[in-house]
Structures are given as C-alpha cells and as structure tokens.
Amino acid sequence: MSARILIGLGSNQGDRVGNFRKALNEIAAFARIKKTSFIYKSKAMYEENQPDFYNAVCWIHTQLRPPDLLRKLKDVESSLGRDLYAPPNSPRPIDLDILYYGKERSSRLERQPGPWARPQLLAQVSEVTKSRLLTCKNLACIRRVGLLASQRSFLHLPGSTRVKNRLHDRQTLFIPHPGIPERPFVLRPLKDLDEAIPAFADTASKGVTFWLDRHRQRDPLWTNCPRVASIPKRDLELVWDNRTYSMGILNATADSFSDGGVYTDVESALARAEEFVAAGCQILDIGGQSTRPGAEEIDPDTESKRVLPIIRAIRQRFPKVAISIDTFWSVVADRAVRAGADIVNDITAGKKDPEMFETVKTLEVPYVLMHTRGNPSNMMSLATYRRDEALFSQVATELRENIHDAMESGIPRWDIIVDPGFGFAKDSGHNVELLKTLDLFKVRWFMDSTRWIQHRLNTEPRVGSSGRAARFPCADGNFSQGLYR
C-alpha cells in the first residue's frame, strides 16, 4: 500500500523553477505526484552569503520505504547537478527533504532512542567538534558533553554509514523533519497543502498553524519569504506579496468593445506595445478572440492568424517583456508559446477545450484561470447567484473545482493564477460586491465550512481597489483581475 508523503524542494542555483520541474519529472518515475504548493522565496538561512532560495512542497504517494525513498531523492539531486560531497548548506540546484512520511510521528524509522537521547553515546564522539548537528532537538545534550552546538551538520555515530556526505540510517533520518518549526520557507508551502497534513499526524496541522503564527509575530524571516512566480526566459520574477504588476491589453480583433479593429496589423500593434512598455507594463496580453457579451466565436486557425505575427514582432522588439496569450483553444496556446508567449490566459478555466490542461502542463508556463459561466454569447443570462451565500464564496467555490481539475492533470499550483472574472457572468452590482470582498474571496479558497464560519465571525470585509487587490494571491491560485475585451 502506498504512503502519502510531503517532500520539501529548495533551489538557489540556475533556473530554480526549471530545477523544480525537472525534479518532479524524475520523482514521477517512482511516485505519484498528487499536488504541489506555491513557490516562496527566502534568504539563505544558515550560510547567508549565497543566492536566494526558491522553496516549495510536493505531496506524493509511493510504496517505497523511507530509506529507499531517501536514496531515490539523493539520486535525483545528483542527476540535477548537486554536489553531494559539498559542505552542508552550500548553494545547490536542488535540495529534496522528506518532511512527512505517512503517519510516522517519531524521530526515527525504528522506534529506538535517538542519539540525542543518549548523552553517553554523544560523549564518545567528542572528535566531531567541527561538525554541525542535523537537528536542533539534540542541542541540550550536545551542550552537556561540551560539543559545538551553534552549527548544524551530521554526527558519524557507531553503526551508521556515510553515503555521499549524507547518513542513510535509521538513527539519522528524522520524521517528521526536525527543521520544520524554525523555517517559515517550509511552513508557508506546507500550509498550501493543509488538507494533506492531517493524514500524516493528528497534531501536524495544528503545529504548522502554531509555528506560522509565531513567525508572523516575531520572525523577520517571515517578511522575507514572499510568494513568487518566475519566467526565467524574460528575467521576470513576480513577487505577489510585495507589489502590483501592470498588464497591457492588446486586441487583434475586429469587434472588441474597447479597441476592436484598431490593432489588427503588426505595425499598429507594435506601436501600441511600445506605448505599454514605456508606461511601465511588465506583461503584454495578446488576444484574437473578442469576449465581449454577445461576441461570436472564431475557429483556432483564424485566431492564430491574428495573434501569431503580432507575438513574433513584439518578441523580437522586446526580448525581455513577458507576453500572455488570451485564448481558450489549446492549439492556439501551443502555437503562441512556441512563437514567444510566456503565459496562457484562459477565460474558460479549461472548460472550453478538454486538451487545455494537458497542453499547459506540457508547455510548463503560468496559466490564468478565470471565473465565468457559459460563453460570451450567453454569459450575462447566467448572472444569477443565490441570496443565501455571499457572491465571493460562490465564485470561489466554482473556481476551485476548475483549479482542482487543473492540479489533478499535473499543472503545478505555482503556475496557476486566479482571475475572479469581473464582467463575466456578473452585472455591475455583482462587480461592485465582489470588489468589496476581495480579501474574503482570497481567504475562502482553502477553508472547510467549519473553519470558514469561524473566520467569517472574526473578520471584517475590507474594500479594495483593483491596484490594491492585485497584490495579494489566493490560497489555491495567485491573484489576477480582468475585464472582458
């Protein structure tokens, strides 16, 4: 029977997101990947003079026992270029840690006293004063025998074997991972997988929440651990917690409500793109299908003829500006990304084209999921919502089903950006109500009904403008906003 395991991922060398993708692809050879967290950026914690880390967590299922799983993970690290003989806490392209394994709650795989519980054994290893300790739990015992306790590494104890600078034995593989409480860059992605944690230990979820709250109150590392998305080809890092990003909308259509027929040729579209970039836009969104109410649908080939020449021209003119392709056709998304686009913006959240999720997974690009109902020709007739539940809660619930399907298809959570869909299957009253409750909309994603009721009783809704709201990501998807074309 396969166990459910949480694996921590870290990287601070090379294409960090690319390293995560490669690691997941290799892990998929011996485990089933259930879900992933968002990516969080952090300063190096122990050896500070090195590049910043990207951190994430993935939830996997496998029949491998912990020692065998650990060896497999070390093989993955080695294949991706990590020097397993390097000193602890050195820069590395990938770092894979077993955080939780099934329902294991002890510090070892075999329920025998660990070395930190036996000072007499630690006294035999006084020669390791230059070493660092694997876990902070043994610091008190180490101090009693006069060993160096201010650093962290590995103890070479009798009966243990050193394999590529790591100890692979039942006394030194600690489950749950002992470093979890002190690391906000592990706690934050763990919280993204909150629904998985109770499966491992009765108190694990409560422990993550406790340490998160503690770090929020007193740890400066918390403020330096933002959620990020990265487009390495454009040297673009989207730090969701810290700033607002601007997207310029360019419609290569004849009938869009705002600029239909204006930018249908490459020359005029490129001139408009130059205006956007000069105004400070970090992303340019190119669309060839009008989504205004009542708009008629065009076929993928017609849409491709409209957008591909413009994408190629903008990419040549602005090599480092991110380009988003606004389409609900998977074939158009594939063609656009190969022509130079970096993001797929799908107003149907994958409901129009059943191949969209698989295409986005293969392309390995960020994916914007938007809430709507029906299609542009009938969506306004579907703008009816129940009166016994808040609008933001209904929108979040409907979107969450699409997000779940996207993640089940293999799209990493860190690639998903959520758009609540202002103007799509929503009248002006709905738009205003949704805008006023955006903070609650973002919190609603990951809570079950009981916790949501408690949260609602202790939270006042806050009015947010479009600029403010776009700074905060949702729990199941980073946050975006948009209006129909």
Coordinates of C-alpha atoms in Angstrom, one line a residue, residues 82-373:
R82 CA 24.0 18.8 -6.9
D83 CA 27.4 18.0 -5.4
L84 CA 26.6 15.6 -2.7
Y85 CA 30.1 15.9 -1.3
A86 CA 29.8 19.6 -0.8
P87 CA 29.7 21.1 2.7
P88 CA 26.3 21.3 4.3
N89 CA 24.2 24.4 3.4
S90 CA 26.2 25.1 0.3
P91 CA 24.5 26.6 -2.8
R92 CA 22.7 23.9 -4.7
P93 CA 20.5 23.5 -7.8
I94 CA 18.1 21.2 -5.9
D95 CA 17.5 20.1 -2.4
L96 CA 14.9 17.4 -1.6
D97 CA 13.9 16.7 2.0
I98 CA 11.3 14.2 3.4
L99 CA 9.1 16.4 5.6
Y100 CA 6.4 13.9 6.5
Y101 CA 6.0 10.2 5.7
G102 CA 2.6 8.6 6.2
K103 CA 1.6 8.6 9.8
E104 CA 5.1 8.4 11.2
R105 CA 5.5 10.7 14.2
S106 CA 8.7 9.5 15.8
S107 CA 12.2 10.9 15.3
R108 CA 13.4 7.6 13.7
L109 CA 12.1 4.9 11.4
E110 CA 12.6 2.3 14.1
R111 CA 11.3 3.2 17.5
Q112 CA 14.6 3.2 19.3
P113 CA 16.2 6.0 21.3
G114 CA 17.9 8.5 19.0
P115 CA 21.5 9.7 19.7
W116 CA 20.3 13.0 21.2
A117 CA 18.6 11.0 24.0
R118 CA 21.8 9.2 24.9
P119 CA 24.5 11.7 26.2
Q120 CA 26.8 8.8 27.0
L121 CA 26.9 7.9 23.3
L122 CA 27.4 11.5 22.3
A123 CA 30.3 11.7 24.7
Q124 CA 32.1 9.1 22.5
V125 CA 32.1 11.4 19.6
S126 CA 33.9 14.4 21.0
E127 CA 36.1 14.5 17.9
V128 CA 33.2 16.0 15.9
T129 CA 33.5 19.5 17.4
K130 CA 33.9 20.8 13.9
S131 CA 30.7 19.2 12.7
R132 CA 27.2 20.6 12.7
L133 CA 24.2 18.9 14.0
L134 CA 21.3 17.6 12.0
T135 CA 18.6 18.6 14.3
C136 CA 18.0 21.3 16.9
K137 CA 16.4 18.7 19.3
N138 CA 19.8 17.4 20.4
L139 CA 21.3 20.8 21.3
A140 CA 20.8 20.4 25.1
C141 CA 22.5 17.0 25.1
I142 CA 25.4 18.3 23.0
R143 CA 25.9 21.2 25.3
R144 CA 26.1 18.8 28.3
V145 CA 29.0 16.9 26.7
G146 CA 30.8 20.1 25.5
L147 CA 30.3 19.7 21.8
L148 CA 29.8 22.6 19.4
A149 CA 26.1 23.4 19.3
S150 CA 26.0 26.6 17.4
Q151 CA 26.2 24.9 14.0
R152 CA 24.4 22.1 12.1
S153 CA 25.7 19.0 10.3
F154 CA 25.9 15.3 10.8
L155 CA 27.2 13.0 13.6
H156 CA 29.2 9.9 12.4
L157 CA 28.0 7.5 15.1
P158 CA 28.8 3.8 15.5
G159 CA 26.7 1.7 13.3
S160 CA 26.0 4.5 10.8
T161 CA 27.3 4.7 7.3
R162 CA 28.2 7.9 5.4
V163 CA 26.9 7.8 1.8
K164 CA 27.9 10.8 -0.3
N165 CA 28.2 13.1 2.6
R166 CA 24.8 12.0 4.0
L167 CA 23.9 9.5 6.7
H168 CA 21.4 6.9 5.4
D169 CA 20.5 5.0 8.5
R170 CA 17.5 4.7 10.8
Q171 CA 19.1 6.8 13.6
T172 CA 19.6 9.9 11.4
L173 CA 16.6 10.0 9.1
F174 CA 14.2 12.1 11.3
I175 CA 10.4 12.0 10.5
P176 CA 8.8 14.5 10.7
H177 CA 11.7 16.6 9.6
P178 CA 13.1 18.4 12.7
G179 CA 13.8 21.7 10.9
I180 CA 10.1 22.4 10.1
P181 CA 9.3 24.7 13.1
E182 CA 12.2 27.0 12.5
R183 CA 11.7 27.5 8.8
P184 CA 9.0 29.9 7.5
F185 CA 10.0 29.0 4.0
V186 CA 8.9 25.4 4.7
L187 CA 5.9 26.3 6.8
R188 CA 4.4 28.6 4.2
P189 CA 4.3 26.0 1.4
L190 CA 3.2 23.3 3.9
K191 CA 0.2 25.5 4.7
D192 CA -0.8 25.4 1.0
L193 CA -1.2 21.6 1.4
D194 CA -3.1 22.0 4.6
E195 CA -5.6 19.3 3.5
A196 CA -2.8 16.7 3.3
I197 CA -1.1 17.3 6.7
P198 CA -3.8 15.7 9.0
A199 CA -3.3 12.5 7.1
F200 CA 0.2 12.2 8.5
A201 CA -0.2 13.0 12.2
D202 CA -3.1 14.2 14.4
T203 CA -1.3 17.3 15.6
A204 CA 0.7 18.2 12.5
S205 CA -1.7 20.6 11.0
K206 CA -2.1 22.4 14.4
G207 CA 1.7 22.5 14.7
V208 CA 2.1 24.2 11.3
T209 CA -0.5 26.8 12.1
F210 CA 1.1 27.5 15.5
W211 CA 4.6 28.0 14.1
L212 CA 3.3 30.1 11.2
D213 CA 1.5 32.4 13.7
R214 CA 4.7 32.6 15.8
H215 CA 6.9 33.5 12.8
R216 CA 4.4 36.2 11.7
Q217 CA 4.6 37.8 15.1
R218 CA 8.3 37.8 15.8
D219 CA 10.4 36.5 12.9
P220 CA 11.8 38.9 10.4
L221 CA 12.3 36.0 8.0
W222 CA 8.6 35.9 7.6
T223 CA 8.5 39.2 5.8
N224 CA 11.4 38.0 3.6
C225 CA 9.5 34.9 2.4
P226 CA 7.1 36.1 -0.3
R227 CA 5.2 34.0 -2.8
V228 CA 6.7 34.3 -6.2
A229 CA 6.2 33.2 -9.8
S230 CA 9.0 33.2 -12.3
I231 CA 9.5 33.5 -16.0
P232 CA 13.2 32.8 -16.3
K233 CA 13.4 33.4 -20.1
R234 CA 12.4 37.0 -19.5
D235 CA 14.3 37.5 -16.2
L236 CA 10.9 38.3 -14.7
E237 CA 10.1 37.4 -11.1
L238 CA 6.6 38.2 -9.9
V239 CA 6.7 38.8 -6.2
W240 CA 3.0 38.5 -5.3
D241 CA 3.2 39.7 -1.7
N242 CA 5.2 42.8 -2.3
R243 CA 4.0 44.7 -5.4
T244 CA 1.4 45.3 -8.1
Y245 CA 2.1 44.4 -11.8
S246 CA 0.6 46.0 -14.9
M247 CA -0.6 44.1 -17.9
G248 CA -1.2 45.9 -21.2
I249 CA -4.2 44.5 -23.2
L250 CA -3.9 44.4 -26.9
N251 CA -6.8 43.0 -29.0
A252 CA -6.1 41.9 -32.6
T253 CA -9.8 41.7 -33.2
A254 CA -12.4 43.5 -35.3
D255 CA -15.2 43.6 -32.7
S256 CA -13.7 44.0 -29.2
F257 CA -15.7 46.6 -27.2
S258 CA -12.6 48.7 -26.3
D259 CA -10.2 48.6 -29.2
G260 CA -11.8 46.4 -31.9
G261 CA -10.3 47.0 -35.3
V262 CA -7.6 49.3 -34.1
Y263 CA -4.6 46.9 -33.7
T264 CA -5.3 44.2 -36.3
D265 CA -2.0 44.7 -38.2
V266 CA 1.5 44.2 -36.9
E267 CA 2.7 47.8 -37.3
S268 CA -0.1 49.4 -35.2
A269 CA 0.0 46.5 -32.7
L270 CA 3.8 47.0 -32.2
A271 CA 3.3 50.8 -31.8
R272 CA 0.7 50.1 -29.1
A273 CA 3.1 47.6 -27.4
E274 CA 5.8 50.3 -27.3
E275 CA 3.4 52.6 -25.5
F276 CA 2.6 50.0 -22.9
V277 CA 6.2 49.2 -22.2
A278 CA 7.1 52.9 -22.0
A279 CA 4.2 53.3 -19.4
G280 CA 5.8 50.5 -17.3
C281 CA 3.8 47.4 -18.2
Q282 CA 5.6 44.2 -17.3
I283 CA 3.3 41.9 -19.3
L284 CA 1.5 42.3 -22.6
D285 CA -1.7 40.3 -23.2
I286 CA -2.5 39.5 -26.8
G287 CA -5.9 38.3 -27.8
G288 CA -7.5 37.4 -31.2
Q289 CA -11.0 36.4 -29.9
S290 CA -13.4 39.0 -28.6
T291 CA -15.0 38.1 -25.3
R292 CA -17.5 41.0 -25.1
P293 CA -21.1 40.0 -24.3
G294 CA -22.7 38.5 -27.4
A295 CA -19.4 38.1 -29.3
E296 CA -19.3 35.3 -31.9
E297 CA -16.7 32.5 -31.6
I298 CA -14.0 32.1 -34.2
D299 CA -12.0 29.0 -35.0
P300 CA -8.4 28.3 -33.8
D301 CA -6.8 28.8 -37.2
T302 CA -8.4 32.3 -37.7
E303 CA -7.4 33.3 -34.2
S304 CA -3.8 32.0 -34.8
K305 CA -3.5 34.2 -38.0
R306 CA -4.5 37.2 -35.9
V307 CA -2.1 36.8 -33.0
L308 CA 1.0 34.9 -34.1
P309 CA 2.5 37.6 -36.3
I310 CA 2.0 40.2 -33.5
I311 CA 3.5 37.9 -30.9
R312 CA 6.6 37.3 -33.1
A313 CA 7.0 41.0 -33.7
I314 CA 6.7 42.0 -30.1
R315 CA 9.1 39.3 -29.0
Q316 CA 11.7 40.5 -31.5
R317 CA 11.3 44.1 -30.4
F318 CA 11.1 43.4 -26.6
P319 CA 13.0 40.2 -25.8
K320 CA 12.5 40.6 -22.0
V321 CA 8.9 41.6 -21.8
A322 CA 6.5 38.8 -20.8
I323 CA 3.7 38.0 -23.3
S324 CA 0.4 36.5 -22.4
I325 CA -1.8 34.8 -25.0
D326 CA -5.5 35.2 -24.3
T327 CA -7.2 32.1 -25.7
F328 CA -9.4 29.2 -24.8
W329 CA -8.1 26.9 -27.6
S330 CA -5.2 24.6 -26.6
V331 CA -3.8 24.6 -30.2
V332 CA -3.6 28.4 -30.2
A333 CA -1.9 28.4 -26.8
D334 CA 0.7 25.9 -28.0
R335 CA 1.4 27.9 -31.2
A336 CA 1.6 31.2 -29.3
V337 CA 4.0 29.9 -26.7
R338 CA 6.2 28.5 -29.4
A339 CA 6.1 31.9 -31.1
G340 CA 7.3 33.6 -27.9
A341 CA 4.4 33.9 -25.5
D342 CA 5.1 33.1 -21.8
I343 CA 1.6 32.9 -20.1
V344 CA -1.7 31.3 -21.2
N345 CA -4.7 33.3 -20.2
D346 CA -7.9 31.2 -20.4
I347 CA -11.2 32.8 -19.7
T348 CA -13.0 29.5 -19.6
A349 CA -10.7 27.9 -16.9
G350 CA -10.2 24.9 -19.1
K351 CA -13.9 24.1 -19.6
K352 CA -14.0 25.0 -23.3
D353 CA -11.1 22.8 -24.6
P354 CA -10.5 19.5 -22.8
E355 CA -6.9 19.5 -24.1
M356 CA -6.0 22.8 -22.5
F357 CA -4.8 21.4 -19.2
E358 CA -2.6 18.8 -20.8
T359 CA -1.2 21.4 -23.2
V360 CA -0.4 23.9 -20.4
K361 CA 1.3 21.1 -18.4
T362 CA 3.5 20.2 -21.4
L363 CA 4.3 23.9 -22.1
E364 CA 5.3 24.5 -18.4
V365 CA 4.1 28.1 -18.3
P366 CA 1.9 30.1 -15.9
Y367 CA -1.8 29.6 -16.5
V368 CA -4.5 32.2 -15.8
L369 CA -7.8 30.5 -14.7
M370 CA -10.8 32.9 -14.8
H371 CA -14.3 32.5 -13.4
T372 CA -17.2 32.7 -15.8
R373 CA -20.4 30.9 -16.8

